Amino acid sequence: DTGVSQDPRHKITKRGQNVTFRCDPISEHNRLYWYRQTLGQGPEFLTYFQNEAQLEKSRLLSDRFSAERPKGSFSTLEIQRTEQGDSAMYLCASSPSRQAAGGELFFGEGSRLTVL
Amino acid sequence: AQTVTQSQPEMSVQEAETVTLSCTYDTSENNYYLFWYKQPPSRQMILVIRQEAYKQQNATENRFSVNFQKAAKSFSLKISDSQLGDTAMYFCAFVYSGGGADGLTFGKGTHLIIQP
């Protein structure tokens, strides 16, 4: 399967712990996005990378959140000192260049975080 | 900033019927793309249909078609001959086709249930 893969699919943690999610995009895609989706809501943009450069971060991305894409391939999203409000589905998506895809994103199945 | 509004939280129709999901958006931009994404239960989000704002012709993909009214900033999705597999959350989304951050802006979604 050459789609976007995310790991782990589900993470349960206690408040105050750190968690890390990994995303492997489609191999030829140079853009990678992170979104957060809470129950009953549409996905909300968190951040995106073009190759290894993080080009934009949403105001939703507090200083407890950090994302990296060190070699322009896979990406990690770390949440430090988790809070119950961080409970959500974290979606990763990738895309080729804007001209080629017209903005279409290819999504992974998401990583669901539950903070107790 | 652009906003996307889906005013129907949930819809239910009988199999084989036609259903229309509504979406309105607000933007000051002239060049953009609009999308309908489908999110089946516990599965990844997939693109249903895409519309370029500069094209007057409404996009069509098999049983799925849109009614794009640029002046009214309306972008509805029509599903003909609905099937049980169409049961899912449907999200309307917008992306600006110019420079800058181009993460999708999503509506809150419509939960479509196809009854047998």
XYZ file of C-alpha atoms in Angstrom:
232
model
C 0.000 0.000 0.000
C 1.485 3.353 -1.007
C -0.927 5.602 0.882
C -0.281 7.834 3.863
C 0.371 5.805 6.993
C 0.153 6.958 10.590
C 1.346 5.365 13.788
C 0.056 4.630 16.364
C -3.572 4.457 15.367
C -4.720 4.921 18.920
C -2.899 6.259 21.971
C -4.267 6.443 25.506
C -2.210 8.464 27.939
C -2.481 10.159 31.281
C -2.600 13.896 31.620
C 0.882 15.365 31.761
C 2.578 12.686 29.696
C 4.274 13.293 26.360
C 3.110 11.575 23.184
C 4.548 11.365 19.687
C 2.800 10.513 16.444
C 4.481 9.531 13.218
C 3.330 10.073 9.653
C 4.775 8.519 6.514
C 3.480 10.378 3.461
C 3.176 9.120 -0.086
C 6.771 8.887 -1.225
C 6.777 11.422 -4.051
C 4.783 14.039 -2.138
C 6.814 16.983 -0.931
C 4.075 18.641 1.119
C 2.920 17.252 4.433
C 0.126 18.534 6.650
C -1.096 17.909 10.173
C -4.722 18.444 11.117
C -6.651 17.955 14.330
C -10.231 16.716 14.342
C -12.397 16.739 17.446
C -15.732 14.986 17.746
C -18.416 16.594 15.623
C -16.026 18.974 13.923
C -14.194 19.158 10.657
C -10.426 18.879 10.590
C -8.539 21.989 11.673
C -5.216 22.887 10.133
C -2.215 22.681 12.487
C 0.911 22.947 10.388
C 2.485 22.052 7.075
C 5.876 21.254 5.622
C 7.327 21.598 2.194
C 10.110 19.073 2.134
C 11.881 19.543 5.500
C 10.851 23.182 5.986
C 7.946 23.954 8.297
C 6.293 26.803 6.430
C 3.251 27.575 8.507
C 1.881 26.907 11.968
C -1.667 27.540 13.101
C -2.391 29.425 16.306
C -3.912 26.127 17.444
C -0.377 24.775 17.683
C 0.569 25.822 21.200
C 4.126 25.695 22.478
C 3.432 22.218 23.847
C 3.178 20.981 20.273
C 6.155 20.470 18.008
C 6.353 18.959 14.555
C 9.377 17.916 12.585
C 10.190 16.499 9.199
C 13.942 16.134 9.429
C 14.758 14.586 6.063
C 11.739 15.706 4.115
C 10.196 12.256 4.314
C 8.347 11.120 7.455
C 7.112 13.591 10.057
C 6.541 13.475 13.791
C 4.098 15.443 15.902
C 4.932 15.590 19.598
C 2.634 16.837 22.316
C 4.259 17.587 25.640
C 2.467 17.688 28.988
C -0.783 16.469 27.459
C -4.087 17.933 28.620
C -7.566 16.464 28.348
C -8.365 19.063 25.704
C -5.735 17.498 23.476
C -7.950 14.442 23.031
C -8.681 14.317 19.309
C -7.904 12.577 16.064
C -4.640 13.802 14.569
C -4.698 13.512 10.811
C -1.726 13.607 8.495
C -2.044 14.385 4.813
C 0.335 14.801 1.938
C 0.248 16.306 -1.511
C 2.494 16.928 -4.482
C 3.092 20.457 -5.699
C 0.107 22.762 -5.720
C 0.044 23.053 -9.505
C 0.022 19.313 -9.942
C -2.675 18.532 -7.402
C -4.776 21.675 -7.257
C -4.747 21.485 -3.514
C -5.997 17.898 -3.256
C -4.763 16.224 -0.084
C -4.292 12.525 0.542
C -5.094 11.602 4.120
C -3.958 8.903 6.469
C -6.355 7.100 8.767
C -5.351 9.246 11.710
C -3.992 8.776 15.197
C -6.598 9.001 17.917
C -5.379 10.453 21.198
C -7.265 9.937 24.441
C -5.955 11.841 27.454
C -7.264 10.564 30.780
C -9.685 34.306 6.383
C -12.073 31.972 4.685
C -14.906 30.129 6.403
C -16.930 27.136 5.281
C -20.435 26.481 6.576
C -22.389 23.254 6.349
C -25.836 23.835 7.776
C -27.040 20.223 7.793
C -25.488 18.258 10.676
C -27.229 15.060 9.626
C -29.298 13.780 6.728
C -30.965 10.444 6.130
C -32.391 9.122 2.865
C -33.494 5.809 1.455
C -31.224 3.810 -0.774
C -31.486 4.809 -4.469
C -32.812 8.263 -3.644
C -31.067 11.490 -4.593
C -29.702 13.693 -1.835
C -28.181 17.160 -1.854
C -25.743 18.397 0.765
C -25.327 22.135 1.115
C -22.212 24.204 1.651
C -21.570 27.918 1.679
C -18.257 29.651 2.056
C -16.916 33.106 2.553
C -13.748 34.426 0.980
C -12.388 37.579 -0.524
C -10.227 35.611 -2.933
C -11.086 35.006 -6.571
C -8.970 31.972 -7.343
C -9.534 28.908 -5.250
C -10.567 25.286 -5.228
C -13.539 23.698 -3.534
C -13.785 20.077 -2.507
C -16.110 17.523 -1.057
C -14.371 14.915 1.056
C -15.946 11.734 2.382
C -14.964 10.200 5.719
C -16.439 6.713 6.200
C -16.639 5.399 9.775
C -13.155 4.608 11.095
C -11.602 5.054 7.665
C -9.498 7.666 5.979
C -10.874 10.736 4.350
C -11.052 10.547 0.582
C -11.740 13.086 -2.110
C -15.166 12.858 -3.720
C -15.101 15.762 -6.125
C -13.187 18.968 -6.840
C -14.146 22.267 -8.458
C -11.851 25.017 -9.698
C -13.387 28.422 -9.042
C -12.449 29.750 -12.486
C -14.458 27.020 -14.213
C -18.131 27.755 -14.730
C -18.969 24.174 -15.599
C -20.040 22.122 -12.608
C -17.820 19.140 -11.814
C -19.253 15.632 -12.122
C -17.866 12.284 -11.009
C -20.187 9.399 -11.802
C -23.083 9.648 -9.306
C -21.657 12.766 -7.677
C -22.125 16.261 -9.034
C -21.893 19.768 -7.677
C -23.880 22.939 -8.095
C -21.287 25.698 -7.902
C -22.696 29.207 -7.619
C -19.675 31.486 -7.347
C -21.562 34.735 -6.870
C -23.651 33.209 -4.105
C -20.584 31.407 -2.688
C -22.501 28.173 -2.659
C -21.177 24.696 -3.416
C -23.684 21.883 -2.964
C -23.107 18.181 -3.566
C -25.715 15.999 -5.223
C -25.535 12.246 -4.850
C -27.724 10.362 -7.275
C -28.897 6.771 -6.851
C -27.534 6.716 -3.315
C -25.960 3.498 -2.067
C -25.415 2.058 1.403
C -21.683 2.645 0.970
C -22.322 6.369 0.691
C -23.014 6.447 4.431
C -20.275 8.695 5.840
C -19.397 12.146 7.052
C -19.109 14.575 4.179
C -16.946 17.637 4.498
C -16.918 20.654 2.241
C -13.491 22.272 2.004
C -11.816 25.312 0.512
C -8.263 26.146 -0.440
C -6.839 29.311 -1.895
C -4.891 28.617 -5.061
C -2.478 31.501 -4.654
C 0.566 31.844 -2.457
C 0.921 31.359 1.230
C -0.354 28.577 3.445
C -2.659 26.336 1.547
C -4.055 23.956 4.091
C -7.667 23.150 3.541
C -10.383 24.931 5.490
C -13.159 22.473 6.302
C -16.769 22.826 7.287
C -18.124 20.951 10.294
C -19.479 18.180 8.141
C -22.784 16.510 7.333
C -23.440 12.990 8.541
C -25.207 11.233 5.683
C -27.047 8.028 6.444
C -28.351 5.860 3.625
C -31.166 3.652 4.848
C -31.773 0.248 3.200
